[in-house]
Short mmCIF file of N, CA and C in Angstrom, two decimals:
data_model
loop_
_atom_site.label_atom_id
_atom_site.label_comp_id
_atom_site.label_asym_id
_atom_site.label_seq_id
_atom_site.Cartn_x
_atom_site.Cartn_y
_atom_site.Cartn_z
N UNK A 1 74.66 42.58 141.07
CA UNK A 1 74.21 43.35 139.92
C UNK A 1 74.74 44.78 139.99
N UNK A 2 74.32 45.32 141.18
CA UNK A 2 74.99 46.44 141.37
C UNK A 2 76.92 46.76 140.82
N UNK A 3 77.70 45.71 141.73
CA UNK A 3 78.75 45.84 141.13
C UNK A 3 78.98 45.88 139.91
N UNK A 4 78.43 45.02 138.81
CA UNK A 4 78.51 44.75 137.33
C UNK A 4 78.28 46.41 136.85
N UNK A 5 77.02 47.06 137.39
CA UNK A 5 76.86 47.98 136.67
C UNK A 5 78.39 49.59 137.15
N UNK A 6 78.40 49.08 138.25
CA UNK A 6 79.35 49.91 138.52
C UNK A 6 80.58 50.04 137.73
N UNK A 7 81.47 48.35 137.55
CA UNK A 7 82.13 47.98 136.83
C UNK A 7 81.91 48.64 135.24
N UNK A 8 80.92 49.12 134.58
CA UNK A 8 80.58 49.01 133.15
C UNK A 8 80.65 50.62 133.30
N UNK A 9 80.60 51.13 134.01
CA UNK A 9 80.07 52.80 134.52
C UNK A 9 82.06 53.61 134.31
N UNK A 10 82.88 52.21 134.88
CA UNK A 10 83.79 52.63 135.32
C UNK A 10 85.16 52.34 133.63
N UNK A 11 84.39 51.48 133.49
CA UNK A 11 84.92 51.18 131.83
C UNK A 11 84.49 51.99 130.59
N UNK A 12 83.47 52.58 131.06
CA UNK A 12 82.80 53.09 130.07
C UNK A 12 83.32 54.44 130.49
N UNK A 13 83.47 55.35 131.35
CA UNK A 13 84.49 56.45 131.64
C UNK A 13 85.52 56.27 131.59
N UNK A 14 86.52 55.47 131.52
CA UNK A 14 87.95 55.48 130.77
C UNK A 14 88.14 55.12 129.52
N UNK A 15 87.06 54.38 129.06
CA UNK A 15 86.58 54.94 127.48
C UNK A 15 87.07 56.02 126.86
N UNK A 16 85.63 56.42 127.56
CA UNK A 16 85.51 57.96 127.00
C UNK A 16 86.46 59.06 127.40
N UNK A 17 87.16 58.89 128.11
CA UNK A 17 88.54 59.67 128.81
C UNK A 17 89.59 59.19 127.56
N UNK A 18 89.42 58.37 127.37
CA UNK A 18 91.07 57.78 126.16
C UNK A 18 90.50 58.37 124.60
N UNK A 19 88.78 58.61 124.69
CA UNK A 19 88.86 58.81 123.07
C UNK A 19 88.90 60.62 123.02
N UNK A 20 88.37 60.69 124.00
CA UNK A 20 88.39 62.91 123.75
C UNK A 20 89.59 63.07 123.88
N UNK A 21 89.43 64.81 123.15
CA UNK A 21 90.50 65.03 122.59
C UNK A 21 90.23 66.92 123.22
N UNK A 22 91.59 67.04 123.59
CA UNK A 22 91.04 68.33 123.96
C UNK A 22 90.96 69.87 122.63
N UNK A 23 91.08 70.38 122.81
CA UNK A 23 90.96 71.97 122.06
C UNK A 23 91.63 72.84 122.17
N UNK A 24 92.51 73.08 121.60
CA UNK A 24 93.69 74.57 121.88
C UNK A 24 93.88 75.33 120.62
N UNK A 25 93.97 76.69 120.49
CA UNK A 25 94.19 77.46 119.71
C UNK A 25 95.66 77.35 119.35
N UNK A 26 96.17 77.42 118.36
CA UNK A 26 97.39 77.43 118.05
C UNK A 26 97.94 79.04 117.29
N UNK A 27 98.30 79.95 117.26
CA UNK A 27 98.64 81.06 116.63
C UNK A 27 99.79 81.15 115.66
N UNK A 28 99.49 80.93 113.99
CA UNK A 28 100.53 80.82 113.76
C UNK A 28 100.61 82.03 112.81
N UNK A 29 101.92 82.07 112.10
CA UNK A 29 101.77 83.39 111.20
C UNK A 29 101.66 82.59 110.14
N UNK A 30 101.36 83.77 108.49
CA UNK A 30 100.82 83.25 107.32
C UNK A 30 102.04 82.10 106.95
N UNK A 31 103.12 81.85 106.67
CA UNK A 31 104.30 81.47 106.23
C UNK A 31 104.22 80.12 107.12
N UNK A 32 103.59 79.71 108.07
CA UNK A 32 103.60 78.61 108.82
C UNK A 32 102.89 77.78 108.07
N UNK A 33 102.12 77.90 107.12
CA UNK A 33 101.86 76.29 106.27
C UNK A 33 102.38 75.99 105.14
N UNK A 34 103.29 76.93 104.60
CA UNK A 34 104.50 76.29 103.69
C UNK A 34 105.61 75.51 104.44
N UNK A 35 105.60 76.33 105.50
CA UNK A 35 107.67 76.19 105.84
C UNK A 35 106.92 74.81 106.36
N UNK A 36 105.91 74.30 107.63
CA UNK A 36 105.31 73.18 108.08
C UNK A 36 105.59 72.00 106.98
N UNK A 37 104.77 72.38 106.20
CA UNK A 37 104.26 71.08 105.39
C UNK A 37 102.81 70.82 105.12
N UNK A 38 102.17 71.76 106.58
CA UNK A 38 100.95 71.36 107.05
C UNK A 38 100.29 71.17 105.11
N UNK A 39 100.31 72.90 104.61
CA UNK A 39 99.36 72.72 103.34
C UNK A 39 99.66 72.00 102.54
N UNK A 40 100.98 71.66 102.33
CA UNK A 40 101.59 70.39 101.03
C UNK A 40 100.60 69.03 101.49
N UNK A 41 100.39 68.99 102.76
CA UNK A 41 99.97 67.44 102.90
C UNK A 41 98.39 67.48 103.36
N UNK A 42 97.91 68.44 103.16
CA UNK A 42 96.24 68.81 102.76
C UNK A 42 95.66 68.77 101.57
N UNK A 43 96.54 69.69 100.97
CA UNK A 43 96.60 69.80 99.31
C UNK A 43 96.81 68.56 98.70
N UNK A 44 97.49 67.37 99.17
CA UNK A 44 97.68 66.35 98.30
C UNK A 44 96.78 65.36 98.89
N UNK A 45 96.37 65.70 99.79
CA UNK A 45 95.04 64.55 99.89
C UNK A 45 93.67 65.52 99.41
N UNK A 46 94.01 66.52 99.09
CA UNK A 46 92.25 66.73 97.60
C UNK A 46 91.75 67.66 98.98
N UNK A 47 92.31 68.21 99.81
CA UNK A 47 91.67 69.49 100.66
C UNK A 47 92.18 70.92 100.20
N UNK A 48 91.18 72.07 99.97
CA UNK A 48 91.42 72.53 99.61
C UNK A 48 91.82 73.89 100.75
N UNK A 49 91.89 74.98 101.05
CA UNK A 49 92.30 75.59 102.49
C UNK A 49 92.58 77.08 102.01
N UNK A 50 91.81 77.81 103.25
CA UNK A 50 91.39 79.22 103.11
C UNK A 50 91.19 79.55 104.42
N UNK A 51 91.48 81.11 104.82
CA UNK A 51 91.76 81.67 105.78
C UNK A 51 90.30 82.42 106.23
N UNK A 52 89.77 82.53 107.13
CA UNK A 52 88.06 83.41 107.19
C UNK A 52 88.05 83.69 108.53
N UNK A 53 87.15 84.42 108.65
CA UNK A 53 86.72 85.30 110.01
C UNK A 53 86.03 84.10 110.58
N UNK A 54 85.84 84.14 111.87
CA UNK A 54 85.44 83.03 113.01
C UNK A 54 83.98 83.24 112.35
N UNK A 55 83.18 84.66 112.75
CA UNK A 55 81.56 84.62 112.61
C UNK A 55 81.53 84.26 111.46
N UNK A 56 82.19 84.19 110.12
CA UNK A 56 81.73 83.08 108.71
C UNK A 56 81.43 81.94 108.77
N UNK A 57 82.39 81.05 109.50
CA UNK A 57 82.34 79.79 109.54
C UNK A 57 81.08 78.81 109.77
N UNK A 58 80.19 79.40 110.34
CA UNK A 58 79.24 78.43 110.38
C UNK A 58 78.34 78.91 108.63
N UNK A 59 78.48 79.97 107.98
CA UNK A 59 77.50 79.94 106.70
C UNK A 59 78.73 79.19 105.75
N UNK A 60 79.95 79.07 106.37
CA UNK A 60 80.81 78.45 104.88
C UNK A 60 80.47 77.16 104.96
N UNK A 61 79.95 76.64 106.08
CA UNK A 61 79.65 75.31 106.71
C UNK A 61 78.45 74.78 105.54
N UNK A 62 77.71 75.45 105.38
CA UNK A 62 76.47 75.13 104.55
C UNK A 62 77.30 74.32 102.84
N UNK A 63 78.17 75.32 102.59
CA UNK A 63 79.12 75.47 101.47
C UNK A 63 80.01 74.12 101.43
N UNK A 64 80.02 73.26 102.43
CA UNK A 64 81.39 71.88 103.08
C UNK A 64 82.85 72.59 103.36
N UNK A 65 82.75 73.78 103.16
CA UNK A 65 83.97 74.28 104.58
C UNK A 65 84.10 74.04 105.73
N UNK A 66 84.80 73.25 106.54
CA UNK A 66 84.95 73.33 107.72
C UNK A 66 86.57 73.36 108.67
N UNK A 67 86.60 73.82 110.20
CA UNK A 67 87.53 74.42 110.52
C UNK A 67 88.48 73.20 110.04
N UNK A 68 89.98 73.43 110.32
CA UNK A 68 90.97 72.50 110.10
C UNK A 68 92.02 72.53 111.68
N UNK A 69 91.87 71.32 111.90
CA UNK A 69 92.90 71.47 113.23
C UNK A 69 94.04 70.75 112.84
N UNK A 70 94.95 70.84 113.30
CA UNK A 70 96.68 70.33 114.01
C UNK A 70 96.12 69.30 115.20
N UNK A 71 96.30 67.63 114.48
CA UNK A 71 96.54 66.83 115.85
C UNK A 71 97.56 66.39 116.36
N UNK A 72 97.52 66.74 117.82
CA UNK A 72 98.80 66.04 118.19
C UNK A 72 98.13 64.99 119.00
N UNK A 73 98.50 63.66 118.32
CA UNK A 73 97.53 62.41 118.61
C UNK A 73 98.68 61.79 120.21
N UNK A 74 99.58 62.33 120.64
CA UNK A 74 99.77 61.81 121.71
C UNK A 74 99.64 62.49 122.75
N UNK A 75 99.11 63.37 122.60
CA UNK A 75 98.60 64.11 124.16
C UNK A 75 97.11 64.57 123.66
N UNK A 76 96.21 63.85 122.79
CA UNK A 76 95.00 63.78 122.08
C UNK A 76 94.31 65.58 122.80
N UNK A 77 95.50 66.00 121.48
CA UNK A 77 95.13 67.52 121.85
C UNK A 77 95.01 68.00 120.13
N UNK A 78 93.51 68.78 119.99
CA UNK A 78 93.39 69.43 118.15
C UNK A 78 93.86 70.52 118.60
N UNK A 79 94.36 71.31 117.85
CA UNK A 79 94.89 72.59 117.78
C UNK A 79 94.24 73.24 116.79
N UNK A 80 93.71 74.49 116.77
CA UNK A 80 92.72 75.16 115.84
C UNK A 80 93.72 76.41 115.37
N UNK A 81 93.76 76.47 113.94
CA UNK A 81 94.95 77.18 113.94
C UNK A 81 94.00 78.60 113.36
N UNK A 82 95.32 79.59 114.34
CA UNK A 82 94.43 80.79 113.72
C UNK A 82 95.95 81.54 113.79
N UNK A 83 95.50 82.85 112.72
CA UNK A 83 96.30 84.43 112.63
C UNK A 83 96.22 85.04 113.88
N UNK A 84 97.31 85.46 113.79
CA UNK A 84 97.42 87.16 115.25
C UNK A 84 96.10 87.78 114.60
N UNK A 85 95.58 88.10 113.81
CA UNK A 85 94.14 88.94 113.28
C UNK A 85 93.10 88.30 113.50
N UNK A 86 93.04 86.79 114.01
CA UNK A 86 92.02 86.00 114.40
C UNK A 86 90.94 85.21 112.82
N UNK A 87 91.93 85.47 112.11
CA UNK A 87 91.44 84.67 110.91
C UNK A 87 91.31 83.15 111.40
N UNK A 88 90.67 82.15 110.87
CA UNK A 88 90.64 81.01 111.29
C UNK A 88 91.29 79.52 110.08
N UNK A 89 91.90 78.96 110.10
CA UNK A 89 92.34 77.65 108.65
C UNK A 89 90.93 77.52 107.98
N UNK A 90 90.46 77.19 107.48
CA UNK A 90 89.44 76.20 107.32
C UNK A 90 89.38 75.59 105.91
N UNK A 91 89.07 74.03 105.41
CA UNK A 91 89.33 73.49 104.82
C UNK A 91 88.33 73.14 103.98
N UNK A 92 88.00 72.50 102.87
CA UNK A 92 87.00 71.94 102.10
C UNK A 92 87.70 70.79 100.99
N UNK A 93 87.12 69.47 101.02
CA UNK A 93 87.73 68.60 100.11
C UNK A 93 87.25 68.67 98.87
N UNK A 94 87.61 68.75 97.78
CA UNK A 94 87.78 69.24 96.57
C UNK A 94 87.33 67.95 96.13
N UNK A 95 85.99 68.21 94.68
CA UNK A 95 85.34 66.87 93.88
C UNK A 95 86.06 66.97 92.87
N UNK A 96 86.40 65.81 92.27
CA UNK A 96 87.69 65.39 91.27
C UNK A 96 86.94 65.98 90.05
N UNK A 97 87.29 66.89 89.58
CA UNK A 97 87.13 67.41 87.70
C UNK A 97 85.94 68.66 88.02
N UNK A 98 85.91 68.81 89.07
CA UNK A 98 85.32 70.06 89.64
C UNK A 98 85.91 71.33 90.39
N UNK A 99 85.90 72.66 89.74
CA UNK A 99 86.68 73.79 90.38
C UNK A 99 85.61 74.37 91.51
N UNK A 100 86.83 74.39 92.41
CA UNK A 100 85.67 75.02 93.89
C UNK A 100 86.02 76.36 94.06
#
């Protein structure tokens, strides 16, 4: 019995090791989500995207703003993109025939 549970202890931590994802700041300047692509391919899936101070973010949160990361899904690393001024991305998906 013991082994079994060990076994499940040991599956269940490489689990959870393969699904997290780590956290890194990324610094980019304003001109980095045109030349990217990043905003063309936010914007066309109905997200809408705005630049804000870190201490806002949790009252824009109330609002369905939330941060926007950069995944790089093979080294399951988000990247949180921010300004040299410490502005932060943050995103909100847009209701169809409604101005936000």
């Amino acid at each position: 019995m013991i082994e079994w549970i060990g076994l499940l202890y040991t599956f269940a931590k490489d689990l959870r090791d393969h699904v997290k994802w780590d956290e890194a700041v990324k610094t980019v300047h304003m001109d980095w989500l045109e030349k990217s692509g990043f905003k063309a391919a936010l914007e066309a899936k109905g997200i809408e995207l705005r630049w804000c101070r870190p201490e806002r973010i949790p009252t824009l949160q109330f609002d369905g703003w939330d941060v926007v990361y950069e995944l790089d899904r093979g080294n399951h690393v988000r990247r949180r993109l921010v300004l040299r001024d410490g502005l932060t991305l943050v995103g909100k998906a847009q209701t169809a025939g409604m101005p936000t």
